[in-house]
Short mmCIF file of C-alpha atoms in Angstrom, two decimals:
data_model
loop_
_atom_site.label_atom_id
_atom_site.label_comp_id
_atom_site.label_asym_id
_atom_site.label_seq_id
_atom_site.Cartn_x
_atom_site.Cartn_y
_atom_site.Cartn_z
CA UNK D 1 4.19 -34.49 34.69
CA UNK D 2 5.84 -31.26 35.86
CA UNK D 3 8.93 -32.27 33.87
CA UNK D 4 6.66 -33.32 30.99
CA UNK D 5 5.06 -29.87 30.72
CA UNK D 6 8.37 -28.00 30.74
CA UNK D 7 10.00 -30.31 28.19
CA UNK D 8 7.00 -30.38 25.85
CA UNK D 9 6.89 -26.57 25.87
CA UNK D 10 10.27 -26.43 24.13
CA UNK D 11 8.71 -28.05 21.06
CA UNK D 12 6.56 -25.01 20.33
CA UNK D 13 9.18 -22.26 19.77
CA UNK D 14 11.68 -24.69 18.23
CA UNK D 15 8.99 -26.24 16.03
CA UNK D 16 7.86 -22.82 14.83
CA UNK D 17 11.45 -21.97 13.83
CA UNK D 18 12.02 -25.27 11.99
CA UNK D 19 8.60 -26.01 10.44
CA UNK D 20 9.05 -23.63 7.50
CA UNK D 21 12.16 -25.51 6.31
CA UNK D 22 10.98 -29.15 6.18
CA UNK D 23 7.82 -31.21 5.57
CA UNK D 24 6.04 -31.88 8.92
CA UNK D 25 5.36 -35.56 8.19
CA UNK D 26 8.95 -36.23 7.09
CA UNK D 27 10.30 -34.55 10.21
CA UNK D 28 7.85 -36.45 12.43
CA UNK D 29 8.75 -39.84 10.92
CA UNK D 30 12.45 -39.23 11.55
CA UNK D 31 11.88 -37.92 15.08
CA UNK D 32 9.74 -40.93 16.02
CA UNK D 33 12.34 -43.34 14.61
CA UNK D 34 15.16 -41.68 16.56
CA UNK D 35 13.01 -41.64 19.68
CA UNK D 36 12.19 -45.34 19.23
CA UNK D 37 15.90 -46.19 18.97
CA UNK D 38 16.64 -44.18 22.14
CA UNK D 39 13.77 -45.68 24.17
CA UNK D 40 14.44 -49.18 22.83
CA UNK D 41 18.06 -48.95 23.97
CA UNK D 42 16.95 -47.85 27.43
CA UNK D 43 14.40 -50.67 27.58
CA UNK D 44 17.02 -53.30 26.68
CA UNK D 45 19.42 -51.99 29.30
CA UNK D 46 16.88 -51.54 32.10
CA UNK D 47 14.13 -54.14 31.84
CA UNK D 48 14.85 -56.12 28.70
CA UNK D 49 12.17 -56.93 26.13
CA UNK D 50 10.22 -60.13 25.65
CA UNK D 51 8.08 -61.29 22.75
CA UNK D 52 5.08 -61.60 25.08
CA UNK D 53 5.20 -57.83 25.67
CA UNK D 54 4.33 -57.25 22.01
CA UNK D 55 1.31 -59.51 21.85
CA UNK D 56 -1.74 -57.88 20.26
CA UNK D 57 0.45 -55.51 18.17
CA UNK D 58 -2.66 -53.68 16.99
CA UNK D 59 -2.50 -51.80 20.31
CA UNK D 60 0.80 -50.22 19.31
CA UNK D 61 -0.52 -49.44 15.83
CA UNK D 62 -3.50 -47.54 17.29
CA UNK D 63 -1.42 -45.63 19.84
CA UNK D 64 1.42 -44.97 17.39
CA UNK D 65 -1.02 -43.65 14.81
CA UNK D 66 -2.53 -41.21 17.31
CA UNK D 67 0.90 -40.12 18.57
CA UNK D 68 2.19 -39.59 15.03
CA UNK D 69 -0.92 -37.70 13.93
CA UNK D 70 -0.54 -35.32 16.88
CA UNK D 71 3.04 -34.39 16.03
CA UNK D 72 2.44 -34.04 12.27
CA UNK D 73 -0.49 -31.70 12.85
CA UNK D 74 1.46 -29.79 15.49
CA UNK D 75 4.27 -28.94 13.06
CA UNK D 76 1.80 -28.18 10.29
CA UNK D 77 -0.08 -25.81 12.57
CA UNK D 78 3.10 -24.08 13.75
CA UNK D 79 3.77 -22.91 10.21
CA UNK D 80 1.25 -20.11 10.80
CA UNK D 81 0.26 -20.21 14.51
CA UNK D 82 2.23 -18.42 17.21
CA UNK D 83 3.95 -20.71 19.79
CA UNK D 84 2.11 -19.25 22.81
CA UNK D 85 -1.23 -19.48 20.99
CA UNK D 86 -0.52 -23.11 20.05
CA UNK D 87 0.40 -23.87 23.66
CA UNK D 88 -2.95 -22.43 24.70
CA UNK D 89 -4.70 -24.79 22.27
CA UNK D 90 -2.75 -27.63 23.92
CA UNK D 91 -4.29 -26.69 27.28
CA UNK D 92 -7.69 -27.77 25.93
CA UNK D 93 -6.41 -31.38 25.99
CA UNK D 94 -7.29 -32.01 29.69
CA UNK D 95 -10.93 -31.10 29.06
CA UNK D 96 -11.08 -33.48 26.12
CA UNK D 97 -9.09 -36.16 28.00
CA UNK D 98 -11.62 -36.05 30.83
CA UNK D 99 -14.40 -36.70 28.32
CA UNK D 100 -12.58 -39.56 26.63
CA UNK D 101 -11.53 -40.90 30.05
CA UNK D 102 -15.19 -41.22 30.98
CA UNK D 103 -16.11 -42.83 27.66
CA UNK D 104 -13.28 -45.40 27.76
CA UNK D 105 -12.62 -45.96 31.46
CA UNK D 106 -15.70 -44.48 33.14
CA UNK D 107 -13.40 -42.13 35.08
CA UNK D 108 -15.76 -39.71 36.84
CA UNK D 109 -15.04 -35.99 36.77
CA UNK D 110 -15.93 -34.30 40.07
CA UNK D 111 -17.45 -30.83 40.31
CA UNK D 112 -14.08 -29.39 41.40
CA UNK D 113 -12.29 -30.93 38.42
CA UNK D 114 -15.04 -29.72 36.07
CA UNK D 115 -14.64 -26.19 37.49
CA UNK D 116 -10.88 -26.36 37.04
CA UNK D 117 -11.24 -27.55 33.45
CA UNK D 118 -13.68 -24.72 32.74
CA UNK D 119 -11.31 -22.11 34.19
CA UNK D 120 -8.40 -23.60 32.27
CA UNK D 121 -10.41 -23.64 29.06
CA UNK D 122 -11.37 -20.00 29.57
CA UNK D 123 -7.72 -19.11 30.15
CA UNK D 124 -6.77 -20.93 26.96
CA UNK D 125 -9.37 -18.99 24.96
CA UNK D 126 -8.10 -15.75 26.52
CA UNK D 127 -4.60 -16.47 25.20
CA UNK D 128 -5.77 -17.73 21.79
CA UNK D 129 -7.81 -14.55 21.19
CA UNK D 130 -5.22 -12.21 22.78
CA UNK D 131 -7.65 -11.09 25.48
CA UNK D 132 -9.86 -9.41 22.85
CA UNK D 133 -13.60 -9.98 23.56
CA UNK D 134 -14.51 -8.89 20.03
CA UNK D 135 -12.19 -11.50 18.54
CA UNK D 136 -13.69 -14.12 20.85
CA UNK D 137 -17.26 -13.20 19.86
CA UNK D 138 -16.30 -13.35 16.19
CA UNK D 139 -14.56 -16.68 16.96
CA UNK D 140 -12.00 -16.10 14.24
CA UNK D 141 -9.41 -18.81 14.78
CA UNK D 142 -6.32 -18.93 12.61
CA UNK D 143 -5.77 -21.89 10.26
CA UNK D 144 -2.72 -23.01 12.23
CA UNK D 145 -4.70 -23.23 15.47
CA UNK D 146 -7.47 -25.19 13.71
CA UNK D 147 -5.01 -27.74 12.33
CA UNK D 148 -3.30 -28.13 15.68
CA UNK D 149 -6.62 -28.52 17.49
CA UNK D 150 -7.33 -31.64 15.44
CA UNK D 151 -3.95 -32.98 16.56
CA UNK D 152 -4.86 -32.21 20.18
CA UNK D 153 -8.00 -34.36 19.82
CA UNK D 154 -5.70 -37.27 18.88
CA UNK D 155 -3.56 -36.54 21.96
CA UNK D 156 -6.64 -36.43 24.21
CA UNK D 157 -7.75 -39.86 22.97
CA UNK D 158 -4.23 -41.23 23.40
CA UNK D 159 -3.96 -40.49 27.13
CA UNK D 160 -6.79 -42.68 28.51
CA UNK D 161 -6.22 -45.23 25.75
CA UNK D 162 -2.73 -45.96 27.15
CA UNK D 163 -4.26 -47.12 30.44
CA UNK D 164 -6.95 -49.11 28.62
CA UNK D 165 -4.62 -50.96 26.25
CA UNK D 166 -1.63 -51.59 28.53
CA UNK D 167 -1.53 -55.20 29.74
CA UNK D 168 1.17 -54.89 32.37
CA UNK D 169 4.05 -53.97 30.07
CA UNK D 170 6.67 -51.62 31.61
CA UNK D 171 6.17 -48.01 30.53
CA UNK D 172 9.50 -47.88 28.70
CA UNK D 173 8.69 -51.03 26.65
CA UNK D 174 5.16 -49.86 25.90
CA UNK D 175 6.55 -46.48 24.80
CA UNK D 176 9.06 -48.19 22.50
CA UNK D 177 6.29 -50.15 20.78
CA UNK D 178 4.21 -47.00 20.38
CA UNK D 179 7.07 -44.93 18.96
CA UNK D 180 8.19 -47.65 16.54
CA UNK D 181 4.65 -48.16 15.25
CA UNK D 182 4.21 -44.39 14.88
CA UNK D 183 7.48 -44.10 12.96
CA UNK D 184 6.45 -46.87 10.55
CA UNK D 185 2.97 -45.42 9.97
CA UNK D 186 4.09 -41.83 9.44
CA UNK D 187 7.15 -43.00 7.47
CA UNK D 188 4.98 -44.92 5.03
CA UNK D 189 2.69 -41.91 4.64
CA UNK D 190 5.54 -39.43 4.14
CA UNK D 191 7.91 -41.63 2.11
CA UNK D 192 7.87 -39.39 -1.02
CA UNK D 193 8.68 -36.30 1.09
CA UNK D 194 11.39 -38.17 3.01
CA UNK D 195 13.10 -39.25 -0.23
CA UNK D 196 12.80 -35.84 -1.88
CA UNK D 197 14.07 -33.81 1.11
CA UNK D 198 17.69 -32.66 0.82
CA UNK D 199 18.51 -33.42 4.44
CA UNK D 200 22.15 -32.32 4.36
CA UNK D 201 21.15 -28.91 3.00
CA UNK D 202 18.72 -28.09 5.81
CA UNK D 203 19.64 -25.25 8.22
CA UNK D 204 21.01 -26.03 11.68
CA UNK D 205 17.75 -25.13 13.46
CA UNK D 206 16.05 -28.14 11.83
CA UNK D 207 18.66 -30.54 13.21
CA UNK D 208 18.60 -28.88 16.63
CA UNK D 209 14.81 -29.18 16.68
CA UNK D 210 14.95 -32.77 15.43
CA UNK D 211 17.32 -33.89 18.18
CA UNK D 212 15.32 -32.05 20.84
CA UNK D 213 11.91 -33.30 19.78
CA UNK D 214 13.15 -36.86 19.15
CA UNK D 215 15.08 -37.42 22.36
CA UNK D 216 13.46 -34.99 24.78
CA UNK D 217 9.96 -34.19 23.50
CA UNK D 218 9.21 -37.70 22.17
CA UNK D 219 11.29 -40.32 23.98
CA UNK D 220 11.59 -38.79 27.44
CA UNK D 221 8.13 -37.23 27.59
CA UNK D 222 6.59 -40.38 26.09
CA UNK D 223 7.93 -42.44 28.99
CA UNK D 224 6.88 -39.78 31.51
CA UNK D 225 3.36 -39.61 30.08
CA UNK D 226 2.85 -43.37 30.02
CA UNK D 227 4.28 -43.73 33.56
CA UNK D 228 1.81 -41.12 34.83
CA UNK D 229 -1.12 -42.36 32.74
CA UNK D 230 -0.99 -45.76 34.49
CA UNK D 231 -1.03 -44.17 37.95
CA UNK D 232 -3.30 -41.11 37.71
CA UNK D 233 -6.74 -40.30 36.23
CA UNK D 234 -6.54 -38.93 32.68
CA UNK D 235 -7.74 -35.45 33.71
CA UNK D 236 -5.11 -35.14 36.46
CA UNK D 237 -2.35 -36.44 34.18
CA UNK D 238 -3.04 -33.67 31.70
CA UNK D 239 -3.57 -31.03 34.39
CA UNK D 240 0.08 -30.07 34.08
CA UNK D 241 -0.67 -29.16 30.48
CA UNK D 242 -1.97 -25.87 31.87
CA UNK D 243 1.60 -24.85 32.65
CA UNK D 244 2.62 -25.15 28.99
CA UNK D 245 1.83 -21.53 27.96
CA UNK D 246 3.87 -20.27 30.92
CA UNK D 247 6.77 -22.53 29.98
CA UNK D 248 6.55 -21.41 26.33
CA UNK D 249 6.76 -17.76 27.36
CA UNK D 250 9.96 -18.58 29.28
CA UNK D 251 11.32 -20.57 26.33
CA UNK D 252 10.55 -17.69 23.95
CA UNK D 253 12.36 -15.23 26.21
CA UNK D 254 15.36 -17.57 26.58
CA UNK D 255 15.59 -17.95 22.78
CA UNK D 256 15.49 -14.19 22.30
CA UNK D 257 12.03 -14.23 20.70
CA UNK D 258 10.61 -11.59 23.07
CA UNK D 259 7.58 -11.63 25.36
CA UNK D 260 3.88 -11.66 24.37
CA UNK D 261 1.56 -8.68 25.06
CA UNK D 262 0.85 -8.09 28.77
CA UNK D 263 -2.85 -8.88 28.30
CA UNK D 264 -1.89 -12.52 27.61
CA UNK D 265 -0.76 -13.01 31.21
CA UNK D 266 -4.37 -12.81 32.45
CA UNK D 267 -5.15 -16.02 30.57
CA UNK D 268 -1.92 -17.62 31.78
CA UNK D 269 -2.89 -16.85 35.38
CA UNK D 270 -6.23 -18.62 34.85
CA UNK D 271 -4.45 -21.74 33.60
CA UNK D 272 -2.30 -21.78 36.73
CA UNK D 273 -5.43 -21.56 38.90
CA UNK D 274 -6.85 -24.51 36.97
CA UNK D 275 -3.68 -26.49 37.63
CA UNK D 276 -3.84 -25.85 41.39
CA UNK D 277 -7.51 -26.91 41.50
CA UNK D 278 -6.82 -30.11 39.58
CA UNK D 279 -3.90 -31.14 41.78
CA UNK D 280 -5.77 -30.65 45.05
CA UNK D 281 -6.74 -34.07 46.54
#
């Protein structure tokens, strides 16, 4: 999950740079298809795949639909939202995952975990509103953040649902089924945009982003997330999400996009405190 948080963070600055050049659904369909091919190849080489592992295919349709919806809404939101602000919205996922984990799996949230989630949520709001109490009181959230928040709800449902719907399939096989179903669902939805996009005329940043998000931020992190989801409570799995704003700040600096205002770091510090509380046994 530590690797997951760092790798996922790269999607935010790269996605913000690429989202203005291509339709989000078309890009998501292609990324999920490439990720499915990559994970499927790994599955064949490592564990093999059997027909019995794809029984009850509706499970993959549900998970793939949620996974695809998250990524489409993420890219749509990044058209107007800042990467660090979007990463802060992403840190609200553990709080929602804990709620859905209780509804689906009756996973109980202790007082310490509830405190950590509250601190992390406060840190996320700090970043989203740039540490401005007046902006927080007015609760003026940008359209990009609102769109992405809906996607984060899909992600929060996805995490405990993996544990509920898995019937003993290896994580890499289960991830392949999820990615393939997601690619088919989003591909059918975005078919007109896919056919009308002049792919060979797109700037290099789109292809760089596509390769990164398909192989690293979809295939690799999908396996990491499913591996962890079957071994840890949903709230603890997503605890590492609180590191995402910090990772995004580092990614932004590495890509020459500059650093956010100093006031932002107060909220980032709160998310780190939340992480430490959540990881304590």
